[in-house]
Short mmCIF file of C-alpha atoms in Angstrom, two decimals:
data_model
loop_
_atom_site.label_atom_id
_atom_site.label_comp_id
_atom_site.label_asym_id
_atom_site.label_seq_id
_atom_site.Cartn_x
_atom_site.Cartn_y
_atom_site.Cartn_z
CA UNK A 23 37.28 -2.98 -7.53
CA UNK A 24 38.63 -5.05 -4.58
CA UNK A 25 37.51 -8.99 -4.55
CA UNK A 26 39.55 -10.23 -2.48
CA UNK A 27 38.43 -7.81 0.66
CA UNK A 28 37.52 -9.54 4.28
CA UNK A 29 33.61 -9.58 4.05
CA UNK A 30 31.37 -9.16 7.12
CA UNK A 31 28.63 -11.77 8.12
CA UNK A 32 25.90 -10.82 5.32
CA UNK A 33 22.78 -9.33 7.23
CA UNK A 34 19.87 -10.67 5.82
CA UNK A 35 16.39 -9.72 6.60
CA UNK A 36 12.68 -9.77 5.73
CA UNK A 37 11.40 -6.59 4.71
CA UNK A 38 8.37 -4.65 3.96
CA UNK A 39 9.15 -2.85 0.79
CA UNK A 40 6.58 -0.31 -0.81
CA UNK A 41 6.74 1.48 -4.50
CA UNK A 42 7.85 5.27 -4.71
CA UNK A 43 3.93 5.82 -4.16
CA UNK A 44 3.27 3.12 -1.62
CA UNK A 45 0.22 2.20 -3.69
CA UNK A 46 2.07 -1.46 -3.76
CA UNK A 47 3.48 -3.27 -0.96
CA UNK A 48 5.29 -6.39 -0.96
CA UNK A 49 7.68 -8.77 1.54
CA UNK A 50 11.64 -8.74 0.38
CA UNK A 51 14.79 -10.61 1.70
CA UNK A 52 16.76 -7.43 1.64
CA UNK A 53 20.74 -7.92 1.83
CA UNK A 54 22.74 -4.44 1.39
CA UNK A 55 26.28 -5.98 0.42
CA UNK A 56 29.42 -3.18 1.19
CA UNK A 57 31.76 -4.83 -1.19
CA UNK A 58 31.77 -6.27 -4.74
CA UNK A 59 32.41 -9.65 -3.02
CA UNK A 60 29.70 -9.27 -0.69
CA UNK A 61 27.29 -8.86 -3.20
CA UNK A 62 28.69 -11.83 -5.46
CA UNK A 63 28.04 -13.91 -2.18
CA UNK A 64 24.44 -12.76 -2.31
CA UNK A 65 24.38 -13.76 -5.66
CA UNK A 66 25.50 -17.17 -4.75
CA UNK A 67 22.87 -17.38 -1.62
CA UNK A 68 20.11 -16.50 -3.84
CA UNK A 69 20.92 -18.96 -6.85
CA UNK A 70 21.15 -21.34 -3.86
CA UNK A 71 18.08 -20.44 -2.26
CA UNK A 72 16.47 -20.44 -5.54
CA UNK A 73 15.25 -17.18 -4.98
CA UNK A 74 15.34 -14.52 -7.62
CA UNK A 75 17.13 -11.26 -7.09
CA UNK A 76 16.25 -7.35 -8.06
CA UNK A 77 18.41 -4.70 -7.41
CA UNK A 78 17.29 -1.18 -5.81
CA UNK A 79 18.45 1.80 -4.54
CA UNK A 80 16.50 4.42 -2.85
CA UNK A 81 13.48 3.65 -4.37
CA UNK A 82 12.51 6.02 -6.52
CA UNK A 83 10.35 4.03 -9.38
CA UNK A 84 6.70 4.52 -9.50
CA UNK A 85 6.24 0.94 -10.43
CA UNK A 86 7.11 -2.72 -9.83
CA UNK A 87 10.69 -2.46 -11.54
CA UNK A 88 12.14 -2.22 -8.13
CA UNK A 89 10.05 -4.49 -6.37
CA UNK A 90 10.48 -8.52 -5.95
CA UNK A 91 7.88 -9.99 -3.59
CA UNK A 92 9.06 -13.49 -1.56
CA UNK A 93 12.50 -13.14 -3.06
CA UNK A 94 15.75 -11.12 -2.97
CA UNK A 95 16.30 -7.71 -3.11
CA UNK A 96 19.52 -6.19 -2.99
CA UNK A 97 20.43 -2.51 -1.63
CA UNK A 98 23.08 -1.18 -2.92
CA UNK A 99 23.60 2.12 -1.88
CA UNK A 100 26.81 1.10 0.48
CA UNK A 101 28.77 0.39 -2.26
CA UNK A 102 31.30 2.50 -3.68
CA UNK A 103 30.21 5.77 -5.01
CA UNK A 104 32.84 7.69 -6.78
CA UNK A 105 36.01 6.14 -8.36
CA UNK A 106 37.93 8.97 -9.95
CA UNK A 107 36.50 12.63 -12.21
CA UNK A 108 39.03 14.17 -14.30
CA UNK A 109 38.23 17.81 -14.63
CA UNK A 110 40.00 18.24 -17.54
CA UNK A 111 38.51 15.47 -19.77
CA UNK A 112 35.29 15.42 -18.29
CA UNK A 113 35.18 11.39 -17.63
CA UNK A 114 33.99 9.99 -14.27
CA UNK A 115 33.62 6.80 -13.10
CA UNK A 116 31.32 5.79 -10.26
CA UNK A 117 30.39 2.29 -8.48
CA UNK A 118 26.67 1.28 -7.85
CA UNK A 119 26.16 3.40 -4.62
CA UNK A 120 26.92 6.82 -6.91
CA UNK A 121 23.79 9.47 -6.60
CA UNK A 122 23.60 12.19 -8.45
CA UNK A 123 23.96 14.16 -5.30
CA UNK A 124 27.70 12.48 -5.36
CA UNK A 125 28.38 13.41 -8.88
CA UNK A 126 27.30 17.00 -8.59
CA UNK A 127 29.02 17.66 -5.36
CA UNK A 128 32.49 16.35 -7.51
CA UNK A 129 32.24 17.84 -10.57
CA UNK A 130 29.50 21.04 -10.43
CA UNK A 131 32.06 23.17 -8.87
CA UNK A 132 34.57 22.75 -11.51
CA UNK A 133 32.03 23.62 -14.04
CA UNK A 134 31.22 19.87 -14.95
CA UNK A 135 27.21 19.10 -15.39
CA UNK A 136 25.56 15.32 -16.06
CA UNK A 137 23.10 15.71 -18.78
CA UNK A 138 19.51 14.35 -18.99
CA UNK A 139 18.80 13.75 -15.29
CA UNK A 140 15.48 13.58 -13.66
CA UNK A 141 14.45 16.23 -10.72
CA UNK A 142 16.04 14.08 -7.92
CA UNK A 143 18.82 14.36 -6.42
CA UNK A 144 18.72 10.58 -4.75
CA UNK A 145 18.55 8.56 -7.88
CA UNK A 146 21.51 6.22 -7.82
CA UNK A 147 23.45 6.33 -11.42
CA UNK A 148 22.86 2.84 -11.92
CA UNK A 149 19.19 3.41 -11.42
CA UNK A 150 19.05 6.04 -14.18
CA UNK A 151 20.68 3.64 -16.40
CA UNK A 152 18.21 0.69 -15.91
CA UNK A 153 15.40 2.49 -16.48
CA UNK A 154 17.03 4.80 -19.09
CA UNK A 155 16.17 8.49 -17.69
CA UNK A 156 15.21 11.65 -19.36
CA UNK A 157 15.77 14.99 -18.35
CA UNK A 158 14.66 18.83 -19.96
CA UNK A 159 17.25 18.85 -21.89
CA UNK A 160 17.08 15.31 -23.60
CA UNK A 161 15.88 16.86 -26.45
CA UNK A 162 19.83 17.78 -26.95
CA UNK A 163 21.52 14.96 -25.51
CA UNK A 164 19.34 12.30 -25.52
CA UNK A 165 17.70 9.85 -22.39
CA UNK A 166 20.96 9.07 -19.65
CA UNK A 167 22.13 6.45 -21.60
CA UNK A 168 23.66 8.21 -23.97
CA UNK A 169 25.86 9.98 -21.48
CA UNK A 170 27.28 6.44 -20.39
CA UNK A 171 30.87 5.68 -21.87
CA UNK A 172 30.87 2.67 -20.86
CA UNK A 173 30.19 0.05 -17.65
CA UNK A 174 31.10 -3.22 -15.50
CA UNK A 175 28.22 -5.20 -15.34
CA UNK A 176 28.41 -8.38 -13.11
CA UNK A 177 26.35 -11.05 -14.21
CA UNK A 178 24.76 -14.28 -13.01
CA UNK A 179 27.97 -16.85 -13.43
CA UNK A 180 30.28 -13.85 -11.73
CA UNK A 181 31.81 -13.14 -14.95
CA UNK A 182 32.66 -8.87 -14.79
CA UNK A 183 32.09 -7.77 -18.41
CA UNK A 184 33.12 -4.54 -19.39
CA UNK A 185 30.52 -3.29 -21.90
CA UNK A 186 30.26 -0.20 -23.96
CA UNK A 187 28.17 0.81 -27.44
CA UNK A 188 31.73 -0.26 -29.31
CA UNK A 189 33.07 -3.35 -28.11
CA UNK A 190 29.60 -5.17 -27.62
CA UNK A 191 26.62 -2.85 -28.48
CA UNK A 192 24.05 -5.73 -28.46
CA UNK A 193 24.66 -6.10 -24.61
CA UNK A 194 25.17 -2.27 -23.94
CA UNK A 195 21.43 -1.50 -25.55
CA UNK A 196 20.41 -3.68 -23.75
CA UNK A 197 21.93 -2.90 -19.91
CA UNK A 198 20.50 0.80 -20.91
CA UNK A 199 16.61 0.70 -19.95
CA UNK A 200 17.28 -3.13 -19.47
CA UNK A 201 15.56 -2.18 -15.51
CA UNK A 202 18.23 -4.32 -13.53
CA UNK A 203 17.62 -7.71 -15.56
CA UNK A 204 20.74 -8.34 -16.64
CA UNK A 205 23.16 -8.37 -13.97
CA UNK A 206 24.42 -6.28 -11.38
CA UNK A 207 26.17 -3.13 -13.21
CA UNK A 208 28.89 -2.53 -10.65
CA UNK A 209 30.90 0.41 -12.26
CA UNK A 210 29.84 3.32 -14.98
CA UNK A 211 32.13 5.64 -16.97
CA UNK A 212 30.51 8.90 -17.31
CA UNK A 213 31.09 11.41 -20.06
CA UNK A 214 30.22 14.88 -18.58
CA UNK A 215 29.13 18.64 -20.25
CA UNK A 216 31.22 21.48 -20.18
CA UNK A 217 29.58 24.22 -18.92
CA UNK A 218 30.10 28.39 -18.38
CA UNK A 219 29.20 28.54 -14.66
CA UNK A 220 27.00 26.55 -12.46
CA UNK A 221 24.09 29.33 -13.25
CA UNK A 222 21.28 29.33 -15.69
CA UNK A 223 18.87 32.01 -16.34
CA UNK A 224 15.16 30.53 -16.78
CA UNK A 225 12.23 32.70 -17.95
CA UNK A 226 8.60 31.52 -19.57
CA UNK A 227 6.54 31.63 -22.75
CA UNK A 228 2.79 31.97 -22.22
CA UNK A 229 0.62 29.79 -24.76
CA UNK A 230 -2.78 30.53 -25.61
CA UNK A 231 -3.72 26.47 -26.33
CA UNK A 232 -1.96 23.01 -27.51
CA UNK A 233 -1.46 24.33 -30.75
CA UNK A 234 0.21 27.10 -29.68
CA UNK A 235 2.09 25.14 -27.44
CA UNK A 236 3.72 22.24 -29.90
CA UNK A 237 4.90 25.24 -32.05
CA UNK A 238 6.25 27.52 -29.63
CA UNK A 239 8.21 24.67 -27.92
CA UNK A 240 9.56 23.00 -30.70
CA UNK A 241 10.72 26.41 -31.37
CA UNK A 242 12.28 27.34 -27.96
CA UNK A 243 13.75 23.06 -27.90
CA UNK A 244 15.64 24.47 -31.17
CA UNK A 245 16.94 28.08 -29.30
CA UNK A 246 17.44 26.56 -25.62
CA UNK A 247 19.44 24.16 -23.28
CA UNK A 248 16.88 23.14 -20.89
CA UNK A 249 12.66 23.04 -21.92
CA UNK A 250 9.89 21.56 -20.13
CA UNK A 251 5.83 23.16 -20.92
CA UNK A 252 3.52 22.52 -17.72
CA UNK A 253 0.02 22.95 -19.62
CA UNK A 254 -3.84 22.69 -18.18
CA UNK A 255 -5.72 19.76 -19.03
CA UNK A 256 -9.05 20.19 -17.82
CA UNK A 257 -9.83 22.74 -20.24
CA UNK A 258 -11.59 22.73 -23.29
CA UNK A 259 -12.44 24.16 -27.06
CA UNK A 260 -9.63 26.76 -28.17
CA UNK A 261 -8.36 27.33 -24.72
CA UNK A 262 -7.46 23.41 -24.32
CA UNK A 263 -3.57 23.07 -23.13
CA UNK A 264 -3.19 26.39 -22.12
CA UNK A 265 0.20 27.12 -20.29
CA UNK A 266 3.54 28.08 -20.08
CA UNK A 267 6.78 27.15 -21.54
CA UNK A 268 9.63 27.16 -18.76
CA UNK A 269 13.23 27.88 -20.78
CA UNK A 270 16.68 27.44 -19.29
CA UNK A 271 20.63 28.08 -20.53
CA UNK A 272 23.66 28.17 -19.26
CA UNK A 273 25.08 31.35 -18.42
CA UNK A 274 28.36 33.16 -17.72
CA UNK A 275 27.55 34.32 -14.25
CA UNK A 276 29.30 37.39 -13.02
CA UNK A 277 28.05 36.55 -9.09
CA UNK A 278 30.45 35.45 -6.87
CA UNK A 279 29.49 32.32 -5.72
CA UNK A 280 31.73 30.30 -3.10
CA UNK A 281 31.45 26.35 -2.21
CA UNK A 282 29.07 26.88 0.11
CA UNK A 283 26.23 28.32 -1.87
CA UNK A 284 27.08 25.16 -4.01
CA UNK A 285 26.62 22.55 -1.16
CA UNK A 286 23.66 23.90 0.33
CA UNK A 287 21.85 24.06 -2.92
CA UNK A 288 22.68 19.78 -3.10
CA UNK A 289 20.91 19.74 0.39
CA UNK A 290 17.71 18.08 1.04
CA UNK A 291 15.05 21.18 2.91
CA UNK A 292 13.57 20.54 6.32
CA UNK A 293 10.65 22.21 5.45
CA UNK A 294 8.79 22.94 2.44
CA UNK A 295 10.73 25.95 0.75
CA UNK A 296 12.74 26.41 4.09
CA UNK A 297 9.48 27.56 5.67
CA UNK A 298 6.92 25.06 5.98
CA UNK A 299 7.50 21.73 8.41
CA UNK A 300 6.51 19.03 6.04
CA UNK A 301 4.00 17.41 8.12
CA UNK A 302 1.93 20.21 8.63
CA UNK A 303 2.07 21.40 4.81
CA UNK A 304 0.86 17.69 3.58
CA UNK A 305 -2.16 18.03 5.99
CA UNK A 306 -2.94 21.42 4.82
CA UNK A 307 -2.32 21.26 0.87
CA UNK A 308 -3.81 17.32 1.16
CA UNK A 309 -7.43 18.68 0.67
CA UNK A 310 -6.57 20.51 -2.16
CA UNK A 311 -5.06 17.69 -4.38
CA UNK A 312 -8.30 16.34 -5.98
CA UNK A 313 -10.34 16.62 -9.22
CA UNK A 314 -11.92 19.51 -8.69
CA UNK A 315 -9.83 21.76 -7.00
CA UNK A 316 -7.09 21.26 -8.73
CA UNK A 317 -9.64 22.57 -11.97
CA UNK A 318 -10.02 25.91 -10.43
CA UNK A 319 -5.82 25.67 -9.05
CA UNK A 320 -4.58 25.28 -12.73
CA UNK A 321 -6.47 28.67 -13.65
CA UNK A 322 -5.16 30.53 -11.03
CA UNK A 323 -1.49 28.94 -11.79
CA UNK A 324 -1.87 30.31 -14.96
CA UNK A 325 -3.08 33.70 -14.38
CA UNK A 326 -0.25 34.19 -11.78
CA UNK A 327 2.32 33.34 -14.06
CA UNK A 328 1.10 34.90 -16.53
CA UNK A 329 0.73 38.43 -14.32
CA UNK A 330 4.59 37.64 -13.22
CA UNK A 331 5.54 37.07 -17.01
CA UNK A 332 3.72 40.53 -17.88
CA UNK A 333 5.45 42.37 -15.07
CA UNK A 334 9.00 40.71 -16.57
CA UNK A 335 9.48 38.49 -12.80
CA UNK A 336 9.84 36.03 -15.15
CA UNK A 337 13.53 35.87 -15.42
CA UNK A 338 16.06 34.78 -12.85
CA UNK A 339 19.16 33.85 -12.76
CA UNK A 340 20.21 30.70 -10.22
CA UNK A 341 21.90 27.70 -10.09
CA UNK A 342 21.31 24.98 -11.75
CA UNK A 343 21.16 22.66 -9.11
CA UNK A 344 18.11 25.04 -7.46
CA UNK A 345 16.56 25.00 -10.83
CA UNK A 346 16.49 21.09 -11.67
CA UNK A 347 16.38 19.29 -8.45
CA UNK A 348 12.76 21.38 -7.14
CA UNK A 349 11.99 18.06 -5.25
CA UNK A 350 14.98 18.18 -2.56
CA UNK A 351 12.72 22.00 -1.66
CA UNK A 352 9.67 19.92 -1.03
CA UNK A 353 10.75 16.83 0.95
CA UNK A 354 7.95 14.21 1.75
CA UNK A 355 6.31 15.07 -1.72
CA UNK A 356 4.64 11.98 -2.17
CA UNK A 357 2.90 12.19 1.17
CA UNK A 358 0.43 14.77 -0.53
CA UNK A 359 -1.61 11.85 -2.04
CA UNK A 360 -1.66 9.69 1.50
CA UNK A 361 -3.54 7.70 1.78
CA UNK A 362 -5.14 6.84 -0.96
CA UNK A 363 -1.94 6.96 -3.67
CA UNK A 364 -1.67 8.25 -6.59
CA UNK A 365 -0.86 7.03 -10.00
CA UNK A 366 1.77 8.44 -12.11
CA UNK A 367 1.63 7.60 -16.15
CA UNK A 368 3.59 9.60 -19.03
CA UNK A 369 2.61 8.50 -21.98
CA UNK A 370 4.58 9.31 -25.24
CA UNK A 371 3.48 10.21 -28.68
CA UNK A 372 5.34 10.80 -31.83
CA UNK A 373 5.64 14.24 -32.84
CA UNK A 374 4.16 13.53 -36.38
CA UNK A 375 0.61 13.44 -34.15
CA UNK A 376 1.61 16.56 -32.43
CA UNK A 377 -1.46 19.06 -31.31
CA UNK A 378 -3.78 16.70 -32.92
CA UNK A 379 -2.57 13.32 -30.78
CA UNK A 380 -2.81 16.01 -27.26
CA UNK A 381 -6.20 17.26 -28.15
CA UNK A 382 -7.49 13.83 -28.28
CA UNK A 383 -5.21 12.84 -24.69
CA UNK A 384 -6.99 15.79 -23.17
CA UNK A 385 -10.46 14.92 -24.14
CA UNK A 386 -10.56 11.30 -23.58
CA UNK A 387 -9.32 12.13 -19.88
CA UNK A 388 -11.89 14.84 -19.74
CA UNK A 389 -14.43 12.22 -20.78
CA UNK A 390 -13.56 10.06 -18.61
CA UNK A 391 -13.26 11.80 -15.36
CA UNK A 392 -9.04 11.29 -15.33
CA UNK A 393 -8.01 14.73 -16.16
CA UNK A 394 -3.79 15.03 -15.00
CA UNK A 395 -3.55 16.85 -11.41
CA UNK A 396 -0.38 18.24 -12.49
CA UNK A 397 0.79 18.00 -16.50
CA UNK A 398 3.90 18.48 -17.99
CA UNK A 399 5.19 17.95 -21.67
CA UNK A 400 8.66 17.30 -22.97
CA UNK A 401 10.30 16.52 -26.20
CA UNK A 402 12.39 14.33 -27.02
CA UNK A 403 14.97 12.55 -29.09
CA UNK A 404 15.29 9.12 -30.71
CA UNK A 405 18.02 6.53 -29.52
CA UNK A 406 18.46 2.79 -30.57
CA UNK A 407 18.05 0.97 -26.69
CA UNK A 408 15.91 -1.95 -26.69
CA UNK A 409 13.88 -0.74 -24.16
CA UNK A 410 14.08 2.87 -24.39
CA UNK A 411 11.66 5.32 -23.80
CA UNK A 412 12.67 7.09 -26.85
CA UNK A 413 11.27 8.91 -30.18
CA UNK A 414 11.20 12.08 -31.93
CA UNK A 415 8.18 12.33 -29.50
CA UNK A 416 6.44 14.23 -27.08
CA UNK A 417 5.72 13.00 -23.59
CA UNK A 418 3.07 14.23 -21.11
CA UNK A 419 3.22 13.56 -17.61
CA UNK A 420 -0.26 12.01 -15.88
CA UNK A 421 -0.83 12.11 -12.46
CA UNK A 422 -3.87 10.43 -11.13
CA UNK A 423 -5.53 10.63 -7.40
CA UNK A 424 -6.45 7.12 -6.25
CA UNK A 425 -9.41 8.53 -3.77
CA UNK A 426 -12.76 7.19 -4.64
CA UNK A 427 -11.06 5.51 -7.61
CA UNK A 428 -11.91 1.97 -8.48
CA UNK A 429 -9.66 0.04 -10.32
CA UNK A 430 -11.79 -1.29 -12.97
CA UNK A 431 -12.65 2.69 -13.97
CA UNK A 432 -8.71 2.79 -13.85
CA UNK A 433 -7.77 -0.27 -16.18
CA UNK A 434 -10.63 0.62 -18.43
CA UNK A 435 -9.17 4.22 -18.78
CA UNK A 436 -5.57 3.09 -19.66
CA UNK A 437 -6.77 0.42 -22.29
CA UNK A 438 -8.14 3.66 -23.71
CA UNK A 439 -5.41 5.98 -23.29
CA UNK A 440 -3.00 2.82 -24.57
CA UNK A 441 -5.55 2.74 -27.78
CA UNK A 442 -4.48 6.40 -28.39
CA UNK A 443 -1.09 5.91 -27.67
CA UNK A 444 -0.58 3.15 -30.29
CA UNK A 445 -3.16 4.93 -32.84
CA UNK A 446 -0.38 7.94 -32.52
CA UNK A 447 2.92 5.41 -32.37
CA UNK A 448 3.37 6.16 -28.24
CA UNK A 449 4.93 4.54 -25.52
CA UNK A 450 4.81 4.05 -21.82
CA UNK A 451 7.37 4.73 -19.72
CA UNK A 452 8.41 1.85 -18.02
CA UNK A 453 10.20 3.03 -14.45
CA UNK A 454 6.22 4.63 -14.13
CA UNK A 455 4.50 1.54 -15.17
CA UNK A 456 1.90 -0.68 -13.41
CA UNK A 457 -0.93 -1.13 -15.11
CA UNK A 458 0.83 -2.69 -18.93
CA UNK A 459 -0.49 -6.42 -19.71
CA UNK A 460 2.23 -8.39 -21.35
CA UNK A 461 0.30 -8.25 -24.20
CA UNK A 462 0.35 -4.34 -24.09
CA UNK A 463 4.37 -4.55 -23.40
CA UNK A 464 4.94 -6.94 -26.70
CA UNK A 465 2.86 -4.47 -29.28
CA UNK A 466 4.20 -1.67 -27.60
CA UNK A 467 8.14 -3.11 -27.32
CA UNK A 468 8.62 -5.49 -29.64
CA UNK A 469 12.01 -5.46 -28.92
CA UNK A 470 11.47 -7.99 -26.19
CA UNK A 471 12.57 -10.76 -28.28
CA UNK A 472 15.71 -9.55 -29.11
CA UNK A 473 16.17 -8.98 -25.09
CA UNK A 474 14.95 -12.18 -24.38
CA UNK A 475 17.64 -13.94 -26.26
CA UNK A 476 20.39 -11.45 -24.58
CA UNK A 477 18.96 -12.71 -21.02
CA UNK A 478 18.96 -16.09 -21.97
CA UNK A 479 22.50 -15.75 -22.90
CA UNK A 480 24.00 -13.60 -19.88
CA UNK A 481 21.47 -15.11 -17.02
CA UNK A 482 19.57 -18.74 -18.49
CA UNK A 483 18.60 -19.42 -15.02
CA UNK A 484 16.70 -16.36 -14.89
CA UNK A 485 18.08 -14.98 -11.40
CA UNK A 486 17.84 -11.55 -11.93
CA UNK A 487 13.91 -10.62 -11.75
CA UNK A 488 11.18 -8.37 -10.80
CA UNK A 489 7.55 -8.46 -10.27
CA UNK A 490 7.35 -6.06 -13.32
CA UNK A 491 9.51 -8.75 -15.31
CA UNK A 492 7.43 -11.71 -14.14
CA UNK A 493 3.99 -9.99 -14.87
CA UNK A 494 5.16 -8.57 -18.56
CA UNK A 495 8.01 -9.48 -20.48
CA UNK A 496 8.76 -13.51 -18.13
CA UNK A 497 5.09 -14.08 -19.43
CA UNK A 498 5.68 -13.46 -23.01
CA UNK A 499 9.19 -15.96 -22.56
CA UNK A 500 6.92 -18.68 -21.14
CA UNK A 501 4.55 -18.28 -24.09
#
């Protein structure tokens, strides 16, 4: 890391900034700082300024992690992306700007992968840290923290700690899931997965219902490297949760496969699929993305993969990087909800609830009118970060269409779905949040305390914020 690099005048402007699913809005002095010393000088503006400052990268959060209305936010995907990768050991270090489009496009080709990453390609590193991702195969290796050697955060005073789970773990669980209110982590040492070849071969297990479905895929966690089970939720009685379990490993691939084939499967599509112009596809699919539709939709998903499973066109063999990162085939994605919005929840349960805990999920949004457009359940593995979204636990994605949607119906269906998640010892996950009370955060994370006394240590003046922070966990420090 260079300090002492010439800096360039530091462009600061006003900005209208939106969440991932534009369903929030809000007005940001937005500086994008090039060099560690241009973004300690944005430090010092803001502390001078008195304005508070939250870090972002692309933008990628449901919520209001990411968001810091009538204050600072700072961009910082020009700074440095990757530092070194040694292919033999495996260890990479990257700066803030680092995607996980940069880290695949250094190590994937020497048969390097990154472990519990999300489906796109554009989250920063950093980003995956703060908000502690998951991937299908945390149930192995755990959320993305526990892929993180160690890091450089730079906190409020300018003070560059080095921090890792050994020589100060307090601070380190705390950094991981700690959503960017800590400092300004700067650097990250990686510790990468040895793989056979870039290629996996994926194939699917039908299940008749949710009971089916908990067995069969703690099952096929146990037996396989990558699991996720997309089930339907707006049926009922025995046939409730019906679906498919999609598998994944590693494989020894006897294609040939060039550089090429690798880079274009890191590049973002044009068109939907390579066929579709985006534009055109949102205003045709748009209509289709609603309550009812989507009831009859999930049948016929089913029944065509269930047809390809019984032919055996379940199985393929492709690479990884076409497998996880679906999204960079479907660019525009979230326009299929404009523009109304949409809401996007994944609640967690603890696996000791199991089919029971799901049954009652289903229900309760059947009862209510909230059944999930599109639902998909993972398991997952405990760790020991304050915030973390974290358990030997289930988690089911919930995706809700904001048309004709009023938000009292809304609030008054989360307090229930929150009573269920507590009744079966859940969680919310945070970087997908907007609806928690800070009351909901404290029963739910009661770790905030112990955070609370970290951030009073490493930032008293409170500089590094977000409108998430001020409307949860700042409320409970005022209290």
């Amino acid at each position: 890391m260079v300090d002492n690099a010439k800096s360039k005048p530091l462009d600061l402007k006003w900005k209208t900034i939106y969440s991932y699913s534009e369903t929030i809005k809000t007005k940001s002095l937005v500086g994008t700082p090039e060099t560690i010393l241009e973004l300690k000088l944005l430090i010092r503006q803001a502390i001078r300024e008195n304005l508070t400052i939250c870090f972002r990268g692309p933008g990628n959060t449901f919520g209001e992690v990411v968001l810091n209305n009538n204050h600072m936010t700072i961009d910082t995907r020009k700074l440095e992306r990757i530092l070194s990768w040694n292919k033999d050991s495996g260890v990479m270090v990257v700066g803030a700007g680092a995607t996980l489009r940069d880290v695949f496009e250094t190590c994937f080709s020497d048969n390097w992968t990154l472990s519990a990453i999300p489906g796109c390609l554009d989250v920063t590193v950093v980003g995956a840290i703060s908000n502690n991702v998951h991937g299908k195969d945390s149930v192995h290796h755990g959320n993305f923290g526990d892929q993180v050697k160690s890091l450089k955060i730079l906190t409020a005073n300018e003070e560059i700690r080095e921090v890792s789970s050994k020589n100060d773990p307090d601070l380190f669980n705390a950094v991981i899931g700690g959503m960017g209110l800590l400092g300004a982590v700067i650097e990250v040492t990686l510790n990468l997965k040895k793989i056979k070849s870039p290629y996996v071969e994926t194939f699917m297990i039908p299940v008749k219902n949710i009971e089916e479905c908990v067995v069969l895929l703690d099952q096929a966690a146990k037996e396989n490297d990558f699991v996720v089970c997309w089930v339907d939720p707006f049926l009922k009685g025995k046939k409730m949760g019906r679906g498919f379990i999609k598998c994944a490993n590693w494989v020894e691939s006897s294609q040939n496969w060039d550089r090429k084939e690798l880079d274009k499967s890191l590049l973002d599509s044009t068109h939907i699929f390579g066929i579709i112009p985006p534009k055109i596809a949102w205003f045709l699919f748009r209509p289709l993305f609603f309550r009812k539709t989507m009831k009859v939709l999930n049948v016929v998903n089913y029944w065509l993969q269930w047809t390809l499973y019984k032919l055996g066109f379940d199985r393929s063999i492709q690479l990884f990087t076409d497998y996880n990162f679906i999204l960079r085939k479907v660019p525009k994605v979230k326009q299929v909800y404009n523009p109304y919005g949409a809401i996007e929840l994944q609640p967690m349960i603890s696996a000791n609830f199991g089919a029971t805990a799901f049954r009652k999920l289903f229900q309760l949004g059947q009862n209510c009118g909230f059944e999930s457009l599109l639902c998909v359940i993972k398991k997952h593995q405990k760790d020991n970060y304050l915030f973390s979204y974290s358990g030997d636990s289930y988690s089911i994605g919930w995706t809700i269409h904001l048309k004709n949607r009023k938000m009292a119906e809304i609030l008054d269906f989360n307090k229930k779905l929150l009573d269920l998640q507590f009744k079966f010892k859940g969680k919310t996950f945070l970087a997908k949040d907007t609806l928690l009370t800070s009351e909901q955060f404290s029963k739910m994370y009661p770790s905030y305390k112990e955070f609370l006394k970290i951030k009073t240590q490493f930032d008293p003046e409170g500089t590094f914020s977000s409108d998430y922070y001020k409307k949860t966990i700042h409320q409970l420090n005022v209290l």
